[in-house]
Amino acid sequence: MTLANAQDADPLPGEMRRMLLRQMPAVVDEMEKAVRSGLPDYTHIADGTDGFSVRQVIDRTVSCFVSLHDVTRPSPAATAELVSLYEAIGAQHGRLGHPLDMLRDALDLGGRVACRRLIEDAYREGWPESVLATMTEDAFELMSTAIAAASRGYAGVCGRDPVDVQRDRLRDALVADPGQGPRPLAELAAAAGWQLPRTLAVLALPPGDHPQTHVLPPEVLADRGPAAPYLILPNPRDPGPRWLPKAKGGALGPAVPVDQGAVSLRWARRALDLVERGMLPADAPLRCVDHVAALSAFQSGDLLEAAATTLLGPLLELPPRRREPLLETLLVYLRCGDNAVHTAERLHVHEQTVRYRLRQITQLTGGTCPDPERHLETMLVLTWLLSPGTD
């Protein structure tokens, strides 16, 4: 019997499936231990691959096997999910230059552990021979399906132009956490024909914004994944190249040394998330360095919420119609270096209006706000409170 018709066979009796579910954590533990001890070099590679780990892959594979025999709600989609997983793993192997041989060895090793456990359980529980035979066949078929999917993913990458493959490997290494790259950056850059810059910045694009819709210079490296596409810009200039504003809705991370691309990508994606939630403006694109206070504030929202009562006290108890003009005036006043004239110009109100609001703030807080020694904390709290989307 093949996986294609596994769901047409008699499902496992309820007690058998419940036993499998109880045993699953121990089986996953044993399979992981066998793979890590038997193939230590491969487990190091797998754990360093973006989006995957040995434990996660084993767990999802075993879960798929059990789902195929769910007596209450058989899941034909389980095989499709497994195929998608292993196609992605194979593609990652191709991009990083790792052969599939060790993946096959890992599946074989884990499969032997799983089959041994099945046989032990069958004899202990007195399963019918037909059930054991069917489940053993399905286990081997599952491994064959996984290998075939990984091979398709691998071929899909390695069948491309070799230079494009090298550029993708370099791109992934540039945004990997330090020490996670498979090869030195200089070596990867040379293989890709790409001049290693002193600095880079990452532009995170909205989901579905395919990089190919932009006219990109050849030195820009692109991730074309529809879920979270991004561009790597070498030696970014200020205010930026002329083609950059076309990427409306994106977020440009800070310029960083070439071995710290993960930092730029992380902040770019945080900013993009705030743009999509309406908490930062949808510039073309938004630059993280222009919104340091907002990004810092939203990174510590729970702490700032707790600090707001201490710093602003009775101001927070006012109705929004009275509270928001006072908070906005206080924030701009602090940003203007405690200069009421400049504050009035920024707010487009009369100077006396600013001074009146400041007196109200002083009276309401008993003279404790603004505290000259806590300007920075107060500005962060105000930035967080006044940002769109903050209740």
XYZ file of C-alpha atoms in Angstrom:
391
model
C 0.000 0.000 0.000
C 1.304 3.458 -0.854
C 0.764 6.762 0.882
C -1.471 7.834 -1.954
C -4.146 5.413 -0.773
C -3.211 5.062 2.892
C -6.304 6.957 3.945
C -8.487 4.458 2.015
C -7.302 1.540 4.162
C -8.854 0.533 7.449
C -7.775 3.121 10.025
C -6.030 2.118 13.192
C -8.349 1.150 16.021
C -8.705 3.972 18.498
C -6.669 2.331 21.254
C -3.758 1.627 18.880
C -3.646 5.225 17.742
C -3.846 6.507 21.308
C -0.910 4.271 22.149
C 1.056 5.680 19.203
C 0.348 9.211 20.385
C 1.521 8.344 23.896
C 4.701 6.805 22.511
C 5.397 9.579 20.013
C 7.533 11.869 22.248
C 9.749 8.939 23.268
C 10.065 7.784 19.647
C 11.048 11.274 18.519
C 13.611 11.456 21.333
C 15.129 8.107 20.332
C 15.225 8.977 16.633
C 16.853 12.333 17.336
C 19.447 10.712 19.614
C 20.270 8.113 16.951
C 20.713 10.708 14.215
C 22.773 13.059 16.378
C 25.093 10.312 17.587
C 25.315 8.506 14.252
C 25.634 11.572 11.994
C 27.103 14.402 14.107
C 28.421 16.338 11.106
C 25.020 16.356 9.459
C 23.116 17.404 12.567
C 25.420 20.421 12.868
C 24.585 21.371 9.275
C 20.840 20.754 9.732
C 20.570 22.747 12.959
C 22.344 25.669 11.295
C 19.928 25.712 8.352
C 17.461 28.588 8.387
C 13.990 27.435 9.433
C 14.825 23.815 10.277
C 16.307 21.694 13.034
C 16.791 17.947 13.403
C 14.225 17.823 16.200
C 11.576 19.781 14.293
C 11.901 17.711 11.125
C 11.713 14.389 12.988
C 8.715 15.561 14.997
C 6.795 16.703 11.921
C 7.640 13.501 10.037
C 6.420 11.247 12.841
C 3.301 13.424 13.270
C 2.539 12.968 9.576
C 2.837 9.204 9.913
C 0.395 9.128 12.823
C -2.026 11.551 11.107
C -2.346 9.256 8.100
C -4.012 6.673 10.355
C -6.282 8.914 12.425
C -9.378 6.841 13.113
C -11.538 9.903 13.859
C -10.420 12.309 11.135
C -7.917 10.940 8.598
C -5.757 13.721 7.216
C -4.908 13.404 3.517
C -3.297 16.851 3.813
C -0.593 15.384 6.067
C 1.305 13.980 3.084
C 1.093 17.295 1.218
C 2.501 19.111 4.249
C 5.359 16.613 4.497
C 6.133 16.958 0.783
C 6.256 20.745 1.147
C 8.577 20.451 4.148
C 11.073 18.173 2.422
C 11.011 20.147 -0.822
C 12.017 23.188 1.233
C 14.757 21.190 2.976
C 16.101 19.956 -0.353
C 16.095 23.486 -1.761
C 18.010 24.724 1.296
C 20.589 21.968 0.808
C 21.014 23.061 -2.797
C 21.393 26.737 -1.947
C 23.949 26.012 0.785
C 25.920 23.532 -1.291
C 25.186 20.476 0.899
C 24.627 17.144 -0.908
C 21.517 15.087 -0.177
C 23.450 11.936 0.705
C 23.561 12.733 4.409
C 19.847 13.593 4.447
C 19.147 10.133 2.989
C 21.383 8.583 5.644
C 19.556 10.497 8.384
C 16.153 9.363 7.117
C 17.345 5.779 6.873
C 18.772 5.862 10.405
C 15.664 7.451 11.885
C 13.413 5.095 9.906
C 15.171 2.021 11.259
C 14.631 3.278 14.800
C 10.940 3.921 14.100
C 10.401 0.494 12.531
C 12.123 -1.265 15.428
C 9.839 0.556 17.860
C 6.789 -0.397 15.771
C 7.746 -4.063 15.853
C 8.372 -3.978 19.611
C 5.031 -2.301 20.247
C 3.203 -4.707 17.940
C 4.482 -7.783 19.740
C 3.940 -6.280 23.180
C 0.374 -5.152 22.427
C -0.588 -8.146 20.300
C -1.388 -6.234 17.124
C -2.648 -8.230 14.128
C 0.140 -9.049 11.659
C -1.760 -7.250 8.902
C -1.686 -3.984 10.875
C 2.049 -4.247 11.517
C 2.733 -5.071 7.865
C 0.666 -2.110 6.681
C 2.284 0.322 9.082
C 5.801 -0.871 8.223
C 5.092 -0.459 4.505
C 3.708 3.005 5.140
C 6.816 3.965 7.133
C 9.101 3.016 4.245
C 6.776 4.707 1.744
C 6.842 7.847 3.861
C 10.646 7.908 3.735
C 10.583 7.406 -0.032
C 8.121 10.258 -0.413
C 10.328 12.516 1.728
C 13.469 11.723 -0.282
C 11.667 12.282 -3.583
C 10.383 15.661 -2.380
C 13.833 16.699 -1.135
C 15.353 15.666 -4.466
C 12.838 17.815 -6.361
C 13.616 20.818 -4.163
C 17.345 20.238 -4.564
C 17.095 19.889 -8.353
C 14.948 23.002 -8.589
C 17.759 25.039 -7.066
C 20.788 23.344 -8.540
C 19.301 23.316 -12.024
C 19.572 27.112 -12.117
C 22.456 29.239 -13.338
C 25.463 28.407 -11.102
C 26.128 32.116 -10.508
C 22.552 32.625 -9.280
C 22.945 29.709 -6.885
C 26.188 31.203 -5.537
C 24.518 34.600 -5.113
C 21.684 33.005 -3.133
C 24.184 31.208 -0.894
C 25.989 34.479 -0.302
C 22.718 36.319 0.391
C 21.674 33.764 3.011
C 25.105 33.914 4.667
C 25.060 37.722 4.824
C 21.903 37.732 6.968
C 22.756 34.643 9.037
C 23.594 35.034 12.695
C 27.351 35.254 13.340
C 29.028 31.872 13.160
C 26.105 30.254 11.293
C 27.454 30.688 7.765
C 28.724 27.494 6.101
C 31.748 29.227 4.530
C 33.650 32.510 5.033
C 31.917 35.520 3.471
C 34.970 36.426 1.388
C 34.991 32.951 -0.145
C 31.259 33.047 -0.899
C 31.527 36.540 -2.395
C 34.364 35.464 -4.677
C 32.370 32.446 -5.894
C 29.395 34.720 -6.646
C 31.493 37.357 -8.400
C 30.303 39.929 -5.853
C 32.594 42.543 -4.344
C 32.369 42.352 -0.568
C 31.407 45.845 0.744
C 32.372 47.490 4.016
C 28.745 47.956 5.035
C 25.304 46.827 3.949
C 21.651 47.495 4.742
C 18.637 45.234 4.293
C 15.357 46.436 2.804
C 12.413 44.333 4.016
C 9.535 44.311 1.525
C 5.834 43.703 2.238
C 4.599 40.127 1.762
C 3.833 39.476 -1.883
C 6.024 42.370 -3.108
C 8.205 40.360 -5.457
C 11.720 41.819 -5.871
C 11.500 41.179 -9.610
C 8.890 43.945 -9.844
C 11.721 46.404 -9.120
C 14.537 47.299 -11.493
C 17.503 46.293 -9.373
C 21.166 47.075 -9.909
C 23.327 43.957 -10.314
C 25.052 44.480 -6.959
C 21.752 44.129 -5.048
C 21.029 40.627 -3.710
C 17.358 39.632 -3.509
C 15.356 37.077 -1.563
C 12.311 36.300 -3.701
C 10.284 34.376 -1.129
C 6.683 35.693 -1.279
C 6.154 35.547 2.492
C 9.051 37.794 3.567
C 11.069 39.141 0.609
C 14.048 41.420 1.160
C 16.943 43.099 -0.655
C 20.564 43.453 0.454
C 22.084 46.826 -0.470
C 25.892 47.042 -0.374
C 27.458 50.301 0.846
C 24.079 52.077 1.235
C 24.135 55.796 0.566
C 22.233 58.588 2.280
C 19.455 59.390 1.367
C 19.658 56.318 -0.868
C 19.791 55.376 -4.537
C 17.180 56.753 -6.883
C 15.475 53.397 -7.442
C 14.863 52.847 -3.724
C 11.665 54.990 -3.336
C 9.887 52.608 -5.749
C 9.823 50.065 -2.919
C 6.892 51.824 -1.212
C 5.775 50.180 2.017
C 9.156 48.612 2.721
C 11.447 49.227 5.676
C 15.180 49.873 5.377
C 17.270 48.509 8.207
C 20.325 50.350 9.548
C 23.650 50.221 7.724
C 25.880 47.708 9.492
C 29.279 46.058 8.965
C 29.105 43.335 6.340
C 29.204 40.516 8.906
C 26.182 41.874 10.820
C 23.497 41.693 8.159
C 21.218 39.769 10.529
C 20.962 42.925 12.663
C 19.824 45.074 9.742
C 17.289 42.456 8.595
C 15.905 42.012 12.113
C 15.238 45.740 12.597
C 13.897 46.130 9.060
C 11.333 43.392 9.695
C 10.365 44.856 13.066
C 9.789 48.220 11.407
C 7.832 46.617 8.564
C 5.580 44.912 11.098
C 4.837 48.286 12.714
C 4.152 49.822 9.292
C 1.672 47.053 8.479
C -0.047 47.579 11.853
C -0.361 51.307 11.156
C 2.017 52.301 13.950
C 4.691 53.766 11.658
C 4.173 55.677 8.404
C 4.287 53.778 5.102
C 7.143 55.785 3.653
C 8.887 54.780 0.441
C 10.587 53.124 2.169
C 10.646 53.837 5.898
C 14.182 54.183 7.286
C 14.789 52.613 10.689
C 17.368 55.252 11.625
C 14.657 57.931 11.301
C 12.414 56.161 13.827
C 14.814 54.997 16.520
C 12.620 56.208 19.381
C 9.475 54.507 18.055
C 11.271 51.233 17.329
C 12.897 51.238 20.753
C 9.595 52.079 22.418
C 7.606 49.340 20.715
C 10.334 46.849 21.487
C 9.725 47.575 25.181
C 6.002 48.324 25.174
C 5.154 46.339 28.287
C 7.911 48.035 30.288
C 6.926 51.501 29.045
C 3.281 50.845 29.883
C 4.312 50.066 33.450
C 6.575 53.141 33.613
C 3.943 55.506 32.191
C 2.005 55.714 35.456
C 5.123 56.628 37.425
C 6.312 59.240 34.937
C 3.025 60.850 33.892
C 0.663 60.004 36.739
C -2.607 61.978 36.659
C -2.175 62.950 32.997
C -3.183 59.432 31.999
C -6.466 59.713 33.889
C -7.699 62.634 31.761
C -10.173 61.989 28.938
C -8.459 61.642 25.509
C -9.694 65.062 24.348
C -7.705 66.768 27.134
C -4.902 64.241 27.545
C -3.554 63.969 23.996
C -2.807 67.709 23.399
C -0.909 67.835 26.698
C 1.098 64.686 25.952
C 1.899 65.829 22.409
C 3.004 69.255 23.636
C 5.216 67.689 26.292
C 6.877 65.342 23.789
C 7.607 68.101 21.274
C 8.804 70.391 24.081
C 11.323 67.781 25.242
C 12.436 67.155 21.661
C 12.979 70.890 21.206
C 15.298 71.084 24.197
C 12.722 72.664 26.536
C 12.262 75.586 24.134
C 8.651 76.827 24.127
C 9.135 79.035 21.041
C 10.389 76.170 18.882
C 7.665 73.922 20.296
C 4.981 76.401 19.237
C 6.458 76.533 15.722
C 6.478 72.745 15.446
C 2.898 72.427 16.697
C 1.620 75.447 14.740
C 0.120 77.018 17.869
C 0.778 80.232 19.777
C 3.689 80.294 22.217
C 1.301 81.150 25.061
C -0.722 78.015 24.273
C 2.403 75.944 24.799
C 3.195 77.670 28.093
C -0.396 77.240 29.288
C -0.293 73.509 28.548
C 3.047 73.150 30.323
C 1.597 74.855 33.402
C -1.331 72.428 33.318
C 1.093 69.493 33.198
C 3.050 70.883 36.150
C -0.107 71.446 38.208
C -1.605 68.032 37.443
C 1.610 66.167 38.309
C 2.465 68.220 41.383
C 5.585 69.579 39.706
C 7.143 66.131 39.133
C 6.808 66.236 35.348
C 8.846 66.895 33.353
C 11.712 65.621 35.501
C 15.005 66.977 34.054
C 16.801 63.767 35.019
C 14.255 61.525 33.281
C 13.809 63.233 29.930
C 14.862 60.183 27.921
C 12.496 57.794 29.683
C 9.654 60.317 29.425
C 10.233 60.790 25.697
C 10.184 57.019 25.096
C 6.951 56.628 27.047
C 5.330 59.543 25.201
C 6.474 58.199 21.823
C 4.873 54.876 22.639
C 1.644 56.407 23.990
C 1.153 58.758 21.041
C 1.906 56.242 18.283
C -1.092 55.137 16.156
C -2.525 51.838 17.268
C -1.571 52.234 20.941
C -4.586 52.113 23.238
